[in-house]
Coordinates of C-alpha atoms in Angstrom, one line a residue:
X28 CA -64.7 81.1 36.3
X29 CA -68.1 81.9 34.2
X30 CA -65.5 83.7 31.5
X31 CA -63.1 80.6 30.8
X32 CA -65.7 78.5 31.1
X33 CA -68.5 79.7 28.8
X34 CA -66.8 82.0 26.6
X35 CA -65.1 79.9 23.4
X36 CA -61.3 80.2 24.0
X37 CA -61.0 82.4 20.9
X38 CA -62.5 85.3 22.5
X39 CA -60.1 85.2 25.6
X40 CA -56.9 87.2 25.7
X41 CA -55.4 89.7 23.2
X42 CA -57.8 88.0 20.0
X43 CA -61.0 89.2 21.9
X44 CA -61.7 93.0 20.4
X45 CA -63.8 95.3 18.7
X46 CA -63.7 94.6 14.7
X47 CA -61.7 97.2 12.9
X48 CA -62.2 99.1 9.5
X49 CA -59.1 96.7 8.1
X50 CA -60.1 93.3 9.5
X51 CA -60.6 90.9 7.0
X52 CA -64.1 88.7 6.9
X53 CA -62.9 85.9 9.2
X54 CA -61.3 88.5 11.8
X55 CA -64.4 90.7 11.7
X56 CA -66.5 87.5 11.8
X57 CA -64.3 86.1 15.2
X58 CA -64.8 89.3 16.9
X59 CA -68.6 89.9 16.2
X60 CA -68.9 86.1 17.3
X61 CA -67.2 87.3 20.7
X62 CA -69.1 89.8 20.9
X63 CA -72.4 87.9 21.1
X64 CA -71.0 85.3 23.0
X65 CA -70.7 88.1 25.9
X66 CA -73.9 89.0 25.7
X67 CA -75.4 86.1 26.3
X68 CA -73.2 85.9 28.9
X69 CA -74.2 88.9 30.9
X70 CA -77.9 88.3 30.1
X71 CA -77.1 84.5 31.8
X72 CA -75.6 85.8 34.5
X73 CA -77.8 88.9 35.0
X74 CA -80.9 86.2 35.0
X75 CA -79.0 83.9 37.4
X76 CA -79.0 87.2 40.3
X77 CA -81.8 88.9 39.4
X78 CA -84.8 85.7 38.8
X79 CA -83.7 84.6 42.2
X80 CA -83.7 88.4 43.9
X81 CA -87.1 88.9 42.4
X82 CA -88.4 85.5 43.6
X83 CA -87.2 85.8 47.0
X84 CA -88.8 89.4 47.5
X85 CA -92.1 87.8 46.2
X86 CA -92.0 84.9 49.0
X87 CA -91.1 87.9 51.4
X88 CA -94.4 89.7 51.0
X89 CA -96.2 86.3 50.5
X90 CA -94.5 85.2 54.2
X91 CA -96.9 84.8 57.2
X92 CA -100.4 83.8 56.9
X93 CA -101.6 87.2 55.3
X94 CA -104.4 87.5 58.0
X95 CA -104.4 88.9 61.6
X96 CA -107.4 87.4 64.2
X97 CA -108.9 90.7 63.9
X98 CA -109.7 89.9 60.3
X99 CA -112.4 86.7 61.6
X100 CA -114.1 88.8 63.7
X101 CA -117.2 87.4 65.5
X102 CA -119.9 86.2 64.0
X103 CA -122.8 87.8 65.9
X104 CA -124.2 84.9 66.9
X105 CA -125.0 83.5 63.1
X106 CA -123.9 80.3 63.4
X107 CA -120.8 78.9 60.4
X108 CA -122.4 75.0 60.0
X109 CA -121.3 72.5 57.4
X110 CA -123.8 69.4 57.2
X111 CA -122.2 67.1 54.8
X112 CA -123.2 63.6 53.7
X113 CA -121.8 60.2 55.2
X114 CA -119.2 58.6 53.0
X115 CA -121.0 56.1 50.6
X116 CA -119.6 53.0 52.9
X117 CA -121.2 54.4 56.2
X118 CA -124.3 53.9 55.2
X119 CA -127.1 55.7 53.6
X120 CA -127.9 57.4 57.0
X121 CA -124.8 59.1 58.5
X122 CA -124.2 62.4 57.7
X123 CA -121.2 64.8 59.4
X124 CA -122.1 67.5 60.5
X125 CA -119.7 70.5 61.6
X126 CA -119.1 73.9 63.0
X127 CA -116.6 76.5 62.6
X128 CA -115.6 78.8 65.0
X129 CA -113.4 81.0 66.2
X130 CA -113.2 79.4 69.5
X131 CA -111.5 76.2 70.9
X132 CA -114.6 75.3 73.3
X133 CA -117.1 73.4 71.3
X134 CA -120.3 75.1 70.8
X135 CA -122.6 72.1 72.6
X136 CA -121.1 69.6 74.6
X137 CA -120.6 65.9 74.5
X138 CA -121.7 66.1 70.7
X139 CA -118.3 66.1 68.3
X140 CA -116.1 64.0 68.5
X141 CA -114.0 65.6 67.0
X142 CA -112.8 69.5 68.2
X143 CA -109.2 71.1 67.4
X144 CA -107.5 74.1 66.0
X145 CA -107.2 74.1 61.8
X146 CA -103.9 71.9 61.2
X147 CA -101.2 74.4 59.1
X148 CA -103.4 77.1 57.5
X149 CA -106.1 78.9 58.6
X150 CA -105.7 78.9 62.0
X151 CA -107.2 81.1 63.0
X152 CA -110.0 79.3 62.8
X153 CA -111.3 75.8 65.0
X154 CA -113.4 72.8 63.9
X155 CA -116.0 70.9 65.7
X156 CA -117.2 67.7 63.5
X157 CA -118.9 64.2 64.4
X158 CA -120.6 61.6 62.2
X159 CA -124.3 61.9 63.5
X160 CA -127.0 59.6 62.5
X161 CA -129.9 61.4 60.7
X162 CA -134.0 60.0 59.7
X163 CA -134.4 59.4 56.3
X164 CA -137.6 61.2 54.9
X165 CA -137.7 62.9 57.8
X166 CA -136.3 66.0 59.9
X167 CA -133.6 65.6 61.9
X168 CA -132.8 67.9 64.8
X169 CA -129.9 68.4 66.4
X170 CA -128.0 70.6 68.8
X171 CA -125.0 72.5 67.8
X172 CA -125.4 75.6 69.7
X173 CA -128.5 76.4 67.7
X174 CA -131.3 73.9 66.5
X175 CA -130.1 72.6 63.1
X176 CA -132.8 70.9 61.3
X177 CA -131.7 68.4 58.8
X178 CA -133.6 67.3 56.2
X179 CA -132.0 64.0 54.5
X180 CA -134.2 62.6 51.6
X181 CA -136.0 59.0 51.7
X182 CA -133.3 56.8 49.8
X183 CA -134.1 56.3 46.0
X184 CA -136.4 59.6 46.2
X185 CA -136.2 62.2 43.5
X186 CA -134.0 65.4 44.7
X187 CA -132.7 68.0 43.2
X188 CA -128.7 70.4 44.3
X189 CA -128.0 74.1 42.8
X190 CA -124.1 73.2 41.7
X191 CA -121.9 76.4 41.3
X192 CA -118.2 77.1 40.5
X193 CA -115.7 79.3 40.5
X194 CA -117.8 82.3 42.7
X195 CA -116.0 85.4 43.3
X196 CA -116.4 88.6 45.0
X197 CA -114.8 91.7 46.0
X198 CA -115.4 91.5 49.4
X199 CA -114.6 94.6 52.0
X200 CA -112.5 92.2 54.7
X201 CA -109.3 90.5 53.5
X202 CA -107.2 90.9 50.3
X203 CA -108.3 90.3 46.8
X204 CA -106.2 88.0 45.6
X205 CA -107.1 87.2 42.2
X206 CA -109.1 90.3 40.4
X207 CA -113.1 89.6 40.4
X208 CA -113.4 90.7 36.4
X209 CA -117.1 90.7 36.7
X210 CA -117.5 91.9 40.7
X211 CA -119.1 95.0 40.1
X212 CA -121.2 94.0 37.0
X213 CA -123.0 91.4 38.7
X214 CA -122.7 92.9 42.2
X215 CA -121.3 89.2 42.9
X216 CA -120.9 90.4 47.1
X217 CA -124.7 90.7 47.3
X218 CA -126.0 88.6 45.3
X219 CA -124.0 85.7 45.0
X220 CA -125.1 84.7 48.8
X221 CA -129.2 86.2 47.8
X222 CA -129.1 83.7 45.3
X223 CA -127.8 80.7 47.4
X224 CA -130.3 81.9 50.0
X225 CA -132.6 81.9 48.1
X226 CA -132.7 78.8 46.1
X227 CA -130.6 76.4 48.9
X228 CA -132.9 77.8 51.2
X229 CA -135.8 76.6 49.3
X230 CA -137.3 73.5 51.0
X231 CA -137.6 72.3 47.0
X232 CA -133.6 72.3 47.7
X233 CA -131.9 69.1 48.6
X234 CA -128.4 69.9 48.5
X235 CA -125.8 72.3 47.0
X236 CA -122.1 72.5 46.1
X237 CA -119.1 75.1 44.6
X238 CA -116.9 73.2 42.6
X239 CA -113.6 74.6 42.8
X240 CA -112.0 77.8 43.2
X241 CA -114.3 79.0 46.1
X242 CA -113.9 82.7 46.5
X243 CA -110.5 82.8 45.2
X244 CA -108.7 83.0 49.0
X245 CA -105.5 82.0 50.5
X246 CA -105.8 83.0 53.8
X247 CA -109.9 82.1 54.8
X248 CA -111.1 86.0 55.1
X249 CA -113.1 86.3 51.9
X250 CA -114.9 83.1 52.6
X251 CA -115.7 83.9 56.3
X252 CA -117.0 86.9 54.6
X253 CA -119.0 85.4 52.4
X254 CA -120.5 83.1 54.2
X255 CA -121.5 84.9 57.1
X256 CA -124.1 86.0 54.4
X257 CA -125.6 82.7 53.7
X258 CA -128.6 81.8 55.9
X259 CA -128.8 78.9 58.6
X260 CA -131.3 77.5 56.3
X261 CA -129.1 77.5 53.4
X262 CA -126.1 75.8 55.9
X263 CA -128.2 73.4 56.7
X264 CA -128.7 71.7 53.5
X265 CA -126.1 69.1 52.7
X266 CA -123.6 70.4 51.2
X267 CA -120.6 69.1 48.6
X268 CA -117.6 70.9 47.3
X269 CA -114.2 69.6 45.7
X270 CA -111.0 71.5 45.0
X271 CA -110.1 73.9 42.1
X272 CA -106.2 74.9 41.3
X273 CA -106.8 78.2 42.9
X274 CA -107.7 76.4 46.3
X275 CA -104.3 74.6 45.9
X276 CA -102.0 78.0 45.1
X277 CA -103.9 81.5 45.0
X278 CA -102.1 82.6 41.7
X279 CA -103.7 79.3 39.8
X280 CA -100.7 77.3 39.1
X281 CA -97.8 75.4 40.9
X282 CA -95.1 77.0 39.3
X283 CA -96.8 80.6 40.6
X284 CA -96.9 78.6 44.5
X285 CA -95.7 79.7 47.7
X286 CA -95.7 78.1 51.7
X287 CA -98.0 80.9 52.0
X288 CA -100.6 79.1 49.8
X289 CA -103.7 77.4 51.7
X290 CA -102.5 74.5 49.3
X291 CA -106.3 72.6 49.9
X292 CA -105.7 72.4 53.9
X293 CA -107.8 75.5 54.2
X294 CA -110.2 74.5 51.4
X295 CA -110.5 70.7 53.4
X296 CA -111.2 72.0 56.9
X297 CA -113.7 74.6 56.5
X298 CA -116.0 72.8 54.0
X299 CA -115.3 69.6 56.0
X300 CA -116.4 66.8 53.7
X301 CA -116.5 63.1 54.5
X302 CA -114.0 61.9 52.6
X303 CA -112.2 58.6 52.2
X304 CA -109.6 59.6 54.5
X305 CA -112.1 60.6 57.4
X306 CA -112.7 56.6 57.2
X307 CA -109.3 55.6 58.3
X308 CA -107.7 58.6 59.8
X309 CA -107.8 58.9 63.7
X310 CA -105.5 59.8 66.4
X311 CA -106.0 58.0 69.6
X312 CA -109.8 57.6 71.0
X313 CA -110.8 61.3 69.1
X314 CA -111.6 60.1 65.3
X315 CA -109.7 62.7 63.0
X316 CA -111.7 63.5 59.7
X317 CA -108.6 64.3 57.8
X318 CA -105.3 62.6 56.9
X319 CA -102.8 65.4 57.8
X320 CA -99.7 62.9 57.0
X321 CA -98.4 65.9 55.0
X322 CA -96.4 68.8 56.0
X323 CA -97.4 71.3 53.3
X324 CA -94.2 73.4 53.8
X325 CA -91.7 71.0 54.6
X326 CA -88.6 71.2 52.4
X327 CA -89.8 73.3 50.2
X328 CA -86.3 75.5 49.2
X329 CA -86.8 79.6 49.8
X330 CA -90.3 78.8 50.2
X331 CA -91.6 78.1 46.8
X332 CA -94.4 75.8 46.1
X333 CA -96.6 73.6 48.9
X334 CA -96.7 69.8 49.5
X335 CA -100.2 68.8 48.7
X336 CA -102.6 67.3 51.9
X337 CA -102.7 63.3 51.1
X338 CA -105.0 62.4 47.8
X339 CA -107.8 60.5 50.1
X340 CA -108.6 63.8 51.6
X341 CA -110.2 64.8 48.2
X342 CA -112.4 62.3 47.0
X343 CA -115.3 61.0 48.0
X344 CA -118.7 59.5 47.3
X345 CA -122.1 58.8 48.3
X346 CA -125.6 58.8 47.2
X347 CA -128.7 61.8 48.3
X348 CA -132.0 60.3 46.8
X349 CA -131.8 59.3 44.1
X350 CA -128.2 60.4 43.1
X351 CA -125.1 59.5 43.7
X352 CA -122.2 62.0 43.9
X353 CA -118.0 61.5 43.1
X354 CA -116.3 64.1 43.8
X355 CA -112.1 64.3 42.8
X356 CA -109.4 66.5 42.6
X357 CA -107.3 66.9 39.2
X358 CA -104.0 68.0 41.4
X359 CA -102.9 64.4 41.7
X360 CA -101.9 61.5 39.4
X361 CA -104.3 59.3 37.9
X362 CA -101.9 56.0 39.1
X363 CA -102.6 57.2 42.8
X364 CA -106.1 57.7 42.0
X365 CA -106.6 54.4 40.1
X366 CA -107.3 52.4 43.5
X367 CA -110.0 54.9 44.7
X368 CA -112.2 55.0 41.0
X369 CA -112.2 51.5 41.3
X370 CA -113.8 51.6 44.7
X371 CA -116.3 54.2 43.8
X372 CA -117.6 52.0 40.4
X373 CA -118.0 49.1 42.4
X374 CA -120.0 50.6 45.2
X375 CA -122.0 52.4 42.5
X376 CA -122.7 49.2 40.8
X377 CA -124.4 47.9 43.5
X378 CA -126.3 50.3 44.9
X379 CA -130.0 49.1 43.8
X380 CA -131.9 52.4 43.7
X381 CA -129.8 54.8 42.2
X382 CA -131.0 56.5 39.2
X383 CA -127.9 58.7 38.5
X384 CA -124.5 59.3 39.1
X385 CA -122.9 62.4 38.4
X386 CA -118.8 62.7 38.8
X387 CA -117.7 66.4 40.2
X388 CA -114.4 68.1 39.5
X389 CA -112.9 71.4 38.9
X390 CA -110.7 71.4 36.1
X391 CA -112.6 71.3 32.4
X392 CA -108.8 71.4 30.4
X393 CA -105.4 69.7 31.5
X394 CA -102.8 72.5 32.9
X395 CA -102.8 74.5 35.8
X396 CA -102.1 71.8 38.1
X397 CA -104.0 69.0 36.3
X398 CA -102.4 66.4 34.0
X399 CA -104.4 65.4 30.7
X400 CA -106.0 61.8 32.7
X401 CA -107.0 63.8 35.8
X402 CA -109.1 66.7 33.8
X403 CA -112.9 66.0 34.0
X404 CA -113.8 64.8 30.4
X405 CA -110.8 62.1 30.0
X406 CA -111.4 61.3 33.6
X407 CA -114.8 60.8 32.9
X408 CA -114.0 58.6 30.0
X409 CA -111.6 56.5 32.3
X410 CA -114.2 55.9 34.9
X411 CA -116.7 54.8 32.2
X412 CA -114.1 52.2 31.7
X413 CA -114.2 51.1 35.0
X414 CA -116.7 47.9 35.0
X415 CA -119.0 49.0 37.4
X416 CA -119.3 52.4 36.0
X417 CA -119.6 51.5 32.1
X418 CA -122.7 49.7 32.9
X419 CA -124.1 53.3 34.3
X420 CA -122.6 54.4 31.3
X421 CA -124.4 52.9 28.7
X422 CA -127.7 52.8 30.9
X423 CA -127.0 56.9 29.9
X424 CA -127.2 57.9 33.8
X425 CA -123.1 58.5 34.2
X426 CA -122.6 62.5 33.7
X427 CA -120.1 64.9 34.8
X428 CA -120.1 68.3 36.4
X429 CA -117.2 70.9 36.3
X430 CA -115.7 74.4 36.7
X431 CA -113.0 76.3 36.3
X432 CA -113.3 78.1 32.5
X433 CA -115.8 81.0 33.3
X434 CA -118.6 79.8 31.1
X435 CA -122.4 78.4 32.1
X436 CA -123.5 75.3 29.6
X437 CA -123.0 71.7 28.8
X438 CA -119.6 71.6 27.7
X439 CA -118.8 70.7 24.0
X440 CA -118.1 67.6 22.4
X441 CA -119.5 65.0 25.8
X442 CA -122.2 63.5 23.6
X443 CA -124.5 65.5 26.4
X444 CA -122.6 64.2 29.5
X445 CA -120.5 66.9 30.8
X446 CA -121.8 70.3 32.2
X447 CA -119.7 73.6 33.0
X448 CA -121.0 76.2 36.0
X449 CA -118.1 78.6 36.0
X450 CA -119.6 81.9 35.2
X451 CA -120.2 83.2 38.5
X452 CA -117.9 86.5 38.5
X453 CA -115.0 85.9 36.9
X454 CA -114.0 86.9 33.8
X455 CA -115.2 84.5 30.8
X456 CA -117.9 84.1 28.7
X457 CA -119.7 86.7 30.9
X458 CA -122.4 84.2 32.5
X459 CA -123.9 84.5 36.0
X460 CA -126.9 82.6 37.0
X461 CA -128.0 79.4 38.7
X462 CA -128.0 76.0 38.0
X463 CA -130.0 73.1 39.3
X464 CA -129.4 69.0 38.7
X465 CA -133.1 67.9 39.3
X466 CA -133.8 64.0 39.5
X467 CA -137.6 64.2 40.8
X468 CA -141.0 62.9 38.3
X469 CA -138.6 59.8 37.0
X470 CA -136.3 62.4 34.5
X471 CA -132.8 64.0 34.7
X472 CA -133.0 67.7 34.3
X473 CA -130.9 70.6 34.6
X474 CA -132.5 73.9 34.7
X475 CA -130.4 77.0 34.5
X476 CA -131.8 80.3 35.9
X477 CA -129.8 83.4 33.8
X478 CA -129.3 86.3 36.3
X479 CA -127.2 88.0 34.4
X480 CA -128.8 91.2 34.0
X481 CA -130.4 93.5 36.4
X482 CA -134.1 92.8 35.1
X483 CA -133.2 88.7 35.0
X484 CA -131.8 89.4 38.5
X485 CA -134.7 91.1 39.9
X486 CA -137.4 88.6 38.2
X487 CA -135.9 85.3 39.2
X488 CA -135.2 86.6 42.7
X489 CA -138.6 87.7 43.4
X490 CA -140.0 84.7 41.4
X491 CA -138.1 82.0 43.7
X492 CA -138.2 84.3 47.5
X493 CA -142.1 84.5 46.6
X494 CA -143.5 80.8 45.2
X495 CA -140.2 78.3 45.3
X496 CA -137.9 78.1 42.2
X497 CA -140.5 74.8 40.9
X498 CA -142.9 77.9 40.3
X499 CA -140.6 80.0 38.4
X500 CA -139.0 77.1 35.8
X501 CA -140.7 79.5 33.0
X502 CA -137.8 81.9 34.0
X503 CA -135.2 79.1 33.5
X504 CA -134.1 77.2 30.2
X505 CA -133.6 73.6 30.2
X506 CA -129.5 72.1 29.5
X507 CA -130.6 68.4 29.8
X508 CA -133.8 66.7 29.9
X509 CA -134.2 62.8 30.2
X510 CA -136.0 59.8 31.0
X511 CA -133.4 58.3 33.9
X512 CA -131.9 55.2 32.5
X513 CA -132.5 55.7 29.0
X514 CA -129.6 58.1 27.7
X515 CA -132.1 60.6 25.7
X516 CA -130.5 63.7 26.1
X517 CA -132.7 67.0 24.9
X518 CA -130.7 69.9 24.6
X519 CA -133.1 73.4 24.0
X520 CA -132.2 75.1 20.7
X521 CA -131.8 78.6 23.2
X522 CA -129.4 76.9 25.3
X523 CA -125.7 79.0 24.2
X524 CA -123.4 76.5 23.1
X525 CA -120.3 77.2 24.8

C-alpha cells in the first residue's frame, strides 16, 4: 500500500529499473528519479519503525518512579522544615509552615491541618502543613517535633534574602540526571549547603529562595540529599522558590518528557509555598494547600510528556519587610496568567509600606517550555504595563530576578532591572558564589560574594561563619545600589557584564 501509494506510477511495473549504458537522457533520467524516489521511501518507512521502537524503549527505562523507599532513608532525627510566607491576601502575619517526612503520623499533634501522602510523584514522601500565625518583629516558636523559631520581620522594615538558581550537585544517593558540568570544580555537594548555612543561617538573613531547576531531580533523592545538609537554622528562614523547565521534565524540554517526569508536583509539595491555589483549594473540613485538579499522566499516549499541575499552584505573592515578592512559572500561557498579574499589581499598589518589589522566575530566554510573553524580561515588561505595577515602575522599585542560563550578573539590556543567579554548578559562564537582595539603611542593594575559587571560597566562608556576611561586604562587589524609590541604579565598573 506504501508502494502504490507514494511511489509516482512511473516507477511501478516493468518501467521501474536500473539505467542502462543505451538509455537515452529521459530514460536514464526516469529511472535515476525512481531510484530516489525509493530511497526516500525506505528511509520514511525505516523512521516510521525505528523513531517509535527507540521512543518506546526510552519510556521503558524511564517507567516507575526511579526510586525505591530505601533511597529516603531516615533522617536521624534532623528535622526536613519548610516555613514559607502567607499569601499576600492573608495578611501580613500568616506564614505556613511545613514538614516533610517519611512518615504518615504527623510529627506534633493537633498542629497541621493539613497531613497526607505526596499526590502522584514523590510518594515516597508525606506532608504535614498549616497556616500558623507568627509575631512581627518578634520570635515566634512553635512546635513541630522540634522547637522552630521563626523570625518574621516588623512590616515595612529593611530585610535582606540570598536568591540562588539552578544549584547542582553530584550527590552519592539517587541518579544524576542531568550532568553537574562544574560538580567537582566547585565541590558543589559540600559547599553548596556550607554556603546556605552559612549565610541563611545568619541572623543578618531574612529569607532565601532557588529559582528554578533545584538540584536537577525527577524522582526527590538528590534533594532529600541535599537538604539533609542544610541546618535547622537555615530551614527556618522563610523561604521562596518557583519552578524551572527542568522541575517540569528532567531532560529540560517538553518534547524530551515522560509520565516518569515529577512535572512540578514533586517541585510543589516539598518546597510547599503558599500559593494562590492554597487559597481556594480544600477537600472537606482538612484545607488542601494545592489544586491537584490535574492528573499529570492521564492520556498521555505510550507515556510521552506530563499534564502540568493547575497554573494557580505556581504563583504567588506577598511582602517580607520591606519587599514584596512575585513569584511565576514561564510553563503556562500568558492568557491564563493575565487574571493572576492583575491581581498581584493591584495588591502591590496598595500596599502603603513597600519599598520594593521584585518579580521571580526561572526562565531568562523563551524556549524550553516557555513562550516569548511568559520569559522573565517580556514578562516583566507586561507587568510594568499593568496599572498598578507601572506606577512601581517608574518610582524605579519594580525589578526582576531569574535563572536558568548558568551565568551570575545583572542581565543585559534591562536598563538595570533584571538580575541572573544561575551559576551555581552548571555548566555556563563558570560562576559560583552568592548573591544577596538587601533593602535595609533606605537603599536597594545586591551584593554578590564570588566563591569561585578555592582561596574566594575559603575567605568568604570564614569571613561570614566568623563576624556575619554585613562584616565581610569588602569580600563582595556591589550589582545594584540605590536610593529605594528613586530609580538610580549604580552598576560597579568590576561587576562582569554577562
Amino acid at each position: 500500500l506504501l508502494l502504490s501509494s507514494a511511489l509516482p506510477k512511473m516507477c511501478l511495473g516493468n518501467d521501474f529499473r536500473e539505467p542502462l549504458i543505451g538509455d537515452t537522457p529521459p530514460e536514464a533520467k526516469k529511472s535515476q528519479a525512481c531510484r530516489l524516489a525509493l530511497r526516500g521511501l525506505k528511509l520514511f518507512v525505516a523512521l516510521l519503525v525505528v523513531v517509535p521502537l527507540l521512543f518506546l524503549c526510552i519510556v521503558w527505562l524511564d517507567s516507575g518512579d526511579g526510586a525505591s523507599s530505601d533511597a529516603f532513608r531516615d533522617d536521624k532525627g534532623l528535622m526536613d522544615v519548610r516555613v514559607t510566607k502567607g499569601f499576600g491576601t492573608r495578611g501580613y502575619d500568616k506564614v505556613r509552615i511545613s514538614v516533610i517526612s517519611l512518615s504518615s503520623q504527623p510529627p506534633a499533634a493537633g498542629i497541621f491541618e493539613y497531613s497526607a501522602r505526596f499526590m502522584y510523584k514523590w510518594s515516597q514522601l508525606h506532608l504535614h502543613s498549616s497556616v500558623m500565625t507568627a509575631v512581627p518583629g518578634e520570635e515566634s516558636h512553635f512546635d513541630v517535633g522540634t522547637d522552630l523559631t521563626v523570625r518574621l520581620p516588623r512590616r515595612g522594615a529593611g530585610v535582606a534574602g540570598v536568591l540562588i538558581a539552578d544549584p547542582c550537585v553530584k550527590s552519592p544517593t539517587g541518579r544524576g540526571w542531568i550532568p553537574c558540568a562544574l560538580g567537582d570544580k566547585f565541590q558543589t555537594l559540600e559547599r553548596t549547603p556550607a554556603l546556605i548555612n552559612a549565610f541563611v543561617g545568619d541572623r543578618d538573613t531574612d529569607y532565601w529562595g532557588l529559582l528554578g531547576d533545584n538540584f536537577y531531580d525527577r524522582t526527590g533523592e538528590i534533594t532529600v540529599d541535599v537538604f539533609r545538609r542544610i541546618s535547622l537554622e537555615a530551614k527556618s528562614k522563610l523561604f521562596v522558590t518557583v519552578a524551572g523547565n527542568h522541575d517540569y521534565w528532567v531532560y529540560g524540554a517538553p518534547a524530551l518528557s515522560s509520565v516518569a517526569d515529577q512535572c512540578g508536583y514533586g517541585h510543589m509539595q516539598y518546597y510547599a509555598q503558599d500559593t494562590k491555589a492554597s487559597i481556594s483549594a480544600s477537600t472537606g473540613a482538612s484545607p488542601v494547600p494545592f489544586d491537584f485538579s490535574v492528573d499529570p499522566d492521564k492520556d498521555r499516549w505510550f507515556g510521552h510528556g506530563c499534564n502540568l499541575p493547575a497554573f494557580n499552584n505556581s504563583f504567588w505573592y506577598h511582602q517580607i519587610g520591606n519587599v514584596a515578592l512575585v513569584g511565576q512559572s514561564g510553563a503556562y500561557s500568558l492568557e491564563e496568567t493575565r487574571p493572576f498579574m492583575e491581581e498581584a499589581c493591584e495588591w502591590l499598589s496598595e500596599q502603603p509600606d513597600l519599598e520594593l518589589a521584585v518579580l521571580l522566575g526561572h526562565w531568562d530566554v523563551p524556549g524550553m517550555g516557555a513562550s516569548d510573553e511568559m520569559a522573565m524580561p517580556t514578562w516583566y515588561s507586561e507587568m510594568a504595563a499593568e496599572s498598578g505595577c507601572a506606577k512601581l515602575q517608574r518610582r524605579g522599585i519594580l525589578k526582576f530576578v531569574v535563572g536558568h542560563t548558568h551565568c551570575n550578573g545583572p542581565l543585559p539590556h534591562t536598563n538595570g532591572d533584571g538580575f541572573r543567579v544561575a551559576g551555581f554548578g552548571m555548566e555556563g559562564c563558570g560562576d559560583y558564589g552568592v548573591p544577596i537582595l538587601d533593602t535595609t539603611s533606605g537603599r536597594a542593594r545586591i551584593w554578590y560574594f564570588n566563591t569561585a575559587t578555592d582561596e574566594l571560597y575559603n575567605a568568604v566562608l570564614s569571613c561570614v561563619k566568623l563576624k556575619g556576611w554585613r562584616e565581610c561586604t569588602s569580600l563582595a562587589t556591589l550589582w545594584m545600589d540605590q536610593p529605594i524609590g528613586t530609580g538610580d541604579l549604580h552598576l560597579k565598573s568590576s561587576v562582569r557584564l554577562l
